[in-house]
PDB file of C-alpha atoms in Angstrom:
ATOM      1  CA  UNK A   1      82.849 -57.397  82.386  1.00  0.00           C
ATOM      2  CA  UNK A   2      79.961 -56.527  80.132  1.00  0.00           C
ATOM      3  CA  UNK A   3      76.511 -58.063  80.137  1.00  0.00           C
ATOM      4  CA  UNK A   4      77.181 -60.561  77.342  1.00  0.00           C
ATOM      5  CA  UNK A   5      80.257 -61.961  79.060  1.00  0.00           C
ATOM      6  CA  UNK A   6      78.458 -62.235  82.395  1.00  0.00           C
ATOM      7  CA  UNK A   7      75.524 -64.002  80.758  1.00  0.00           C
ATOM      8  CA  UNK A   8      77.855 -66.462  79.060  1.00  0.00           C
ATOM      9  CA  UNK A   9      79.852 -67.167  82.208  1.00  0.00           C
ATOM     10  CA  UNK A  10      76.675 -67.583  84.261  1.00  0.00           C
ATOM     11  CA  UNK A  11      75.021 -69.823  81.665  1.00  0.00           C
ATOM     12  CA  UNK A  12      72.052 -67.542  81.161  1.00  0.00           C
ATOM     13  CA  UNK A  13      70.848 -64.817  78.805  1.00  0.00           C
ATOM     14  CA  UNK A  14      71.245 -61.067  78.781  1.00  0.00           C
ATOM     15  CA  UNK A  15      67.460 -60.815  78.931  1.00  0.00           C
ATOM     16  CA  UNK A  16      67.474 -62.752  82.209  1.00  0.00           C
ATOM     17  CA  UNK A  17      70.159 -60.465  83.613  1.00  0.00           C
ATOM     18  CA  UNK A  18      68.125 -57.392  82.728  1.00  0.00           C
ATOM     19  CA  UNK A  19      65.116 -58.970  84.409  1.00  0.00           C
ATOM     20  CA  UNK A  20      67.137 -59.636  87.569  1.00  0.00           C
ATOM     21  CA  UNK A  21      68.247 -56.000  87.477  1.00  0.00           C
ATOM     22  CA  UNK A  22      64.643 -54.847  87.207  1.00  0.00           C
ATOM     23  CA  UNK A  23      63.786 -56.980  90.255  1.00  0.00           C
ATOM     24  CA  UNK A  24      66.698 -55.522  92.236  1.00  0.00           C
ATOM     25  CA  UNK A  25      68.597 -58.800  92.477  1.00  0.00           C
ATOM     26  CA  UNK A  26      71.489 -57.702  90.303  1.00  0.00           C
ATOM     27  CA  UNK A  27      73.062 -54.260  90.691  1.00  0.00           C
ATOM     28  CA  UNK A  28      72.897 -51.762  87.858  1.00  0.00           C
ATOM     29  CA  UNK A  29      76.250 -50.134  87.180  1.00  0.00           C
ATOM     30  CA  UNK A  30      77.199 -48.360  84.001  1.00  0.00           C
ATOM     31  CA  UNK A  31      80.536 -47.359  82.578  1.00  0.00           C
ATOM     32  CA  UNK A  32      81.109 -43.881  81.174  1.00  0.00           C
ATOM     33  CA  UNK A  33      80.118 -45.168  77.726  1.00  0.00           C
ATOM     34  CA  UNK A  34      76.728 -46.308  79.090  1.00  0.00           C
ATOM     35  CA  UNK A  35      77.446 -50.037  78.974  1.00  0.00           C
ATOM     36  CA  UNK A  36      76.459 -52.161  81.935  1.00  0.00           C
ATOM     37  CA  UNK A  37      79.441 -53.403  83.923  1.00  0.00           C
ATOM     38  CA  UNK A  38      79.724 -56.365  86.265  1.00  0.00           C
ATOM     39  CA  UNK A  39      82.349 -58.045  88.403  1.00  0.00           C
ATOM     40  CA  UNK A  40      83.080 -61.442  89.938  1.00  0.00           C
ATOM     41  CA  UNK A  41      80.781 -60.649  92.861  1.00  0.00           C
ATOM     42  CA  UNK A  42      77.891 -60.310  90.438  1.00  0.00           C
ATOM     43  CA  UNK A  43      78.756 -63.710  88.990  1.00  0.00           C
ATOM     44  CA  UNK A  44      78.597 -65.156  92.534  1.00  0.00           C
ATOM     45  CA  UNK A  45      75.144 -63.612  92.971  1.00  0.00           C
ATOM     46  CA  UNK A  46      73.955 -65.232  89.765  1.00  0.00           C
ATOM     47  CA  UNK A  47      75.429 -68.589  90.711  1.00  0.00           C
ATOM     48  CA  UNK A  48      73.605 -68.423  94.058  1.00  0.00           C
ATOM     49  CA  UNK A  49      70.319 -67.586  92.342  1.00  0.00           C
ATOM     50  CA  UNK A  50      70.732 -70.403  89.823  1.00  0.00           C
ATOM     51  CA  UNK A  51      71.546 -73.011  92.474  1.00  0.00           C
ATOM     52  CA  UNK A  52      68.517 -72.052  94.536  1.00  0.00           C
ATOM     53  CA  UNK A  53      66.238 -72.073  91.508  1.00  0.00           C
ATOM     54  CA  UNK A  54      67.560 -75.529  90.598  1.00  0.00           C
ATOM     55  CA  UNK A  55      66.440 -76.593  94.096  1.00  0.00           C
ATOM     56  CA  UNK A  56      62.941 -75.261  93.426  1.00  0.00           C
ATOM     57  CA  UNK A  57      63.160 -71.845  95.083  1.00  0.00           C
ATOM     58  CA  UNK A  58      61.261 -69.122  93.284  1.00  0.00           C
ATOM     59  CA  UNK A  59      63.069 -65.932  92.359  1.00  0.00           C
ATOM     60  CA  UNK A  60      61.779 -63.909  95.288  1.00  0.00           C
ATOM     61  CA  UNK A  61      62.931 -66.597  97.718  1.00  0.00           C
ATOM     62  CA  UNK A  62      66.502 -66.028  96.529  1.00  0.00           C
ATOM     63  CA  UNK A  63      66.506 -62.392  97.677  1.00  0.00           C
ATOM     64  CA  UNK A  64      67.745 -63.003 101.264  1.00  0.00           C
ATOM     65  CA  UNK A  65      70.650 -65.063  99.920  1.00  0.00           C
ATOM     66  CA  UNK A  66      71.574 -62.331  97.438  1.00  0.00           C
ATOM     67  CA  UNK A  67      71.289 -59.676 100.151  1.00  0.00           C
ATOM     68  CA  UNK A  68      73.525 -61.766 102.397  1.00  0.00           C
ATOM     69  CA  UNK A  69      76.227 -61.968  99.720  1.00  0.00           C
ATOM     70  CA  UNK A  70      75.923 -58.247  98.996  1.00  0.00           C
ATOM     71  CA  UNK A  71      76.427 -57.544 102.709  1.00  0.00           C
ATOM     72  CA  UNK A  72      79.857 -59.148 102.417  1.00  0.00           C
ATOM     73  CA  UNK A  73      79.169 -62.548 103.921  1.00  0.00           C
ATOM     74  CA  UNK A  74      81.201 -65.444 102.502  1.00  0.00           C
ATOM     75  CA  UNK A  75      78.091 -67.411 101.503  1.00  0.00           C
ATOM     76  CA  UNK A  76      74.513 -66.523 100.705  1.00  0.00           C
ATOM     77  CA  UNK A  77      73.215 -68.760 103.437  1.00  0.00           C
ATOM     78  CA  UNK A  78      75.300 -67.214 106.231  1.00  0.00           C
ATOM     79  CA  UNK A  79      72.479 -64.935 107.371  1.00  0.00           C
ATOM     80  CA  UNK A  80      69.397 -65.567 109.553  1.00  0.00           C
ATOM     81  CA  UNK A  81      67.044 -64.369 106.788  1.00  0.00           C
ATOM     82  CA  UNK A  82      68.406 -67.101 104.515  1.00  0.00           C
ATOM     83  CA  UNK A  83      67.923 -69.690 107.246  1.00  0.00           C
ATOM     84  CA  UNK A  84      64.281 -68.644 107.529  1.00  0.00           C
ATOM     85  CA  UNK A  85      63.810 -69.263 103.799  1.00  0.00           C
ATOM     86  CA  UNK A  86      65.480 -72.672 104.145  1.00  0.00           C
ATOM     87  CA  UNK A  87      63.125 -73.524 107.030  1.00  0.00           C
ATOM     88  CA  UNK A  88      60.043 -72.479 105.022  1.00  0.00           C
ATOM     89  CA  UNK A  89      61.216 -74.494 102.030  1.00  0.00           C
ATOM     90  CA  UNK A  90      61.837 -77.569 104.197  1.00  0.00           C
ATOM     91  CA  UNK A  91      58.285 -77.240 105.535  1.00  0.00           C
ATOM     92  CA  UNK A  92      56.927 -77.088 101.989  1.00  0.00           C
ATOM     93  CA  UNK A  93      58.997 -80.107 100.970  1.00  0.00           C
ATOM     94  CA  UNK A  94      57.854 -82.089 104.016  1.00  0.00           C
ATOM     95  CA  UNK A  95      54.228 -81.329 103.129  1.00  0.00           C
ATOM     96  CA  UNK A  96      54.802 -82.439  99.528  1.00  0.00           C
ATOM     97  CA  UNK A  97      56.500 -85.627 100.685  1.00  0.00           C
ATOM     98  CA  UNK A  98      53.491 -86.339 102.913  1.00  0.00           C
ATOM     99  CA  UNK A  99      51.121 -85.797  99.994  1.00  0.00           C
ATOM    100  CA  UNK A 100      53.199 -88.048  97.763  1.00  0.00           C
ATOM    101  CA  UNK A 101      53.237 -90.784 100.406  1.00  0.00           C
ATOM    102  CA  UNK A 102      49.472 -90.581 100.644  1.00  0.00           C
ATOM    103  CA  UNK A 103      49.027 -90.742  96.866  1.00  0.00           C
ATOM    104  CA  UNK A 104      51.487 -93.645  96.695  1.00  0.00           C
ATOM    105  CA  UNK A 105      49.502 -95.548  99.324  1.00  0.00           C
ATOM    106  CA  UNK A 106      46.282 -94.968  97.366  1.00  0.00           C
ATOM    107  CA  UNK A 107      47.854 -96.129  94.101  1.00  0.00           C
ATOM    108  CA  UNK A 108      49.268 -99.189  95.864  1.00  0.00           C
ATOM    109  CA  UNK A 109      45.837-100.013  97.291  1.00  0.00           C
ATOM    110  CA  UNK A 110      44.233 -99.622  93.861  1.00  0.00           C
ATOM    111  CA  UNK A 111      46.827-101.942  92.326  1.00  0.00           C
ATOM    112  CA  UNK A 112      46.335-104.544  95.052  1.00  0.00           C
ATOM    113  CA  UNK A 113      42.560-104.377  94.568  1.00  0.00           C
ATOM    114  CA  UNK A 114      42.850-104.678  90.782  1.00  0.00           C
ATOM    115  CA  UNK A 115      45.225-107.643  91.026  1.00  0.00           C
ATOM    116  CA  UNK A 116      42.999-109.377  93.590  1.00  0.00           C
ATOM    117  CA  UNK A 117      39.915-108.937  91.421  1.00  0.00           C
ATOM    118  CA  UNK A 118      41.760-110.181  88.337  1.00  0.00           C
ATOM    119  CA  UNK A 119      43.122-113.222  90.152  1.00  0.00           C
ATOM    120  CA  UNK A 120      39.645-114.085  91.481  1.00  0.00           C
ATOM    121  CA  UNK A 121      38.408-114.258  87.899  1.00  0.00           C
ATOM    122  CA  UNK A 122      35.538-111.898  88.500  1.00  0.00           C
ATOM    123  CA  UNK A 123      33.223-111.551  85.514  1.00  0.00           C
ATOM    124  CA  UNK A 124      32.544-108.249  83.923  1.00  0.00           C
ATOM    125  CA  UNK A 125      35.032-107.757  81.191  1.00  0.00           C
ATOM    126  CA  UNK A 126      36.931-109.364  78.382  1.00  0.00           C
ATOM    127  CA  UNK A 127      39.561-111.922  79.166  1.00  0.00           C
ATOM    128  CA  UNK A 128      42.889-110.137  79.735  1.00  0.00           C
ATOM    129  CA  UNK A 129      45.390-110.528  76.933  1.00  0.00           C
ATOM    130  CA  UNK A 130      48.893-111.527  77.819  1.00  0.00           C
ATOM    131  CA  UNK A 131      51.787-111.306  75.409  1.00  0.00           C
ATOM    132  CA  UNK A 132      52.532-115.001  75.889  1.00  0.00           C
ATOM    133  CA  UNK A 133      49.040-116.314  75.009  1.00  0.00           C
ATOM    134  CA  UNK A 134      47.613-113.550  72.849  1.00  0.00           C
ATOM    135  CA  UNK A 135      45.382-114.841  70.086  1.00  0.00           C
ATOM    136  CA  UNK A 136      44.367-113.057  66.916  1.00  0.00           C
ATOM    137  CA  UNK A 137      40.606-112.272  66.913  1.00  0.00           C
ATOM    138  CA  UNK A 138      40.305-112.612  63.109  1.00  0.00           C
TER     139      UNK A 138
END
């Protein structure tokens, strides 16, 4: 198939495909007339890249999966190099989850403090307006 058909089937653009070629992720093959040619295996490579990018992997992190498919393995994550990328990504995700838990705890503490201060009727600000008892200041 030609580049336009591959782009359409993969749900991407020809520009993206050329970029992947320049990065060595997609093979460059040309027919006698000079047109780029691709096959179903190339579509599988693109699908693997897209899935991983949807999961938050950057383009370079997809390389071991692409290499694994090119080596003839049935799936891009059948190789030890792919497993290593998965392990690194899980470590990054665990760290992010830890950070989010910490931020959530801080936000929860701030909310609890704000609600406690408001319920104690501490001076220092205008009376809060509620939709049920809001009065016009005019």
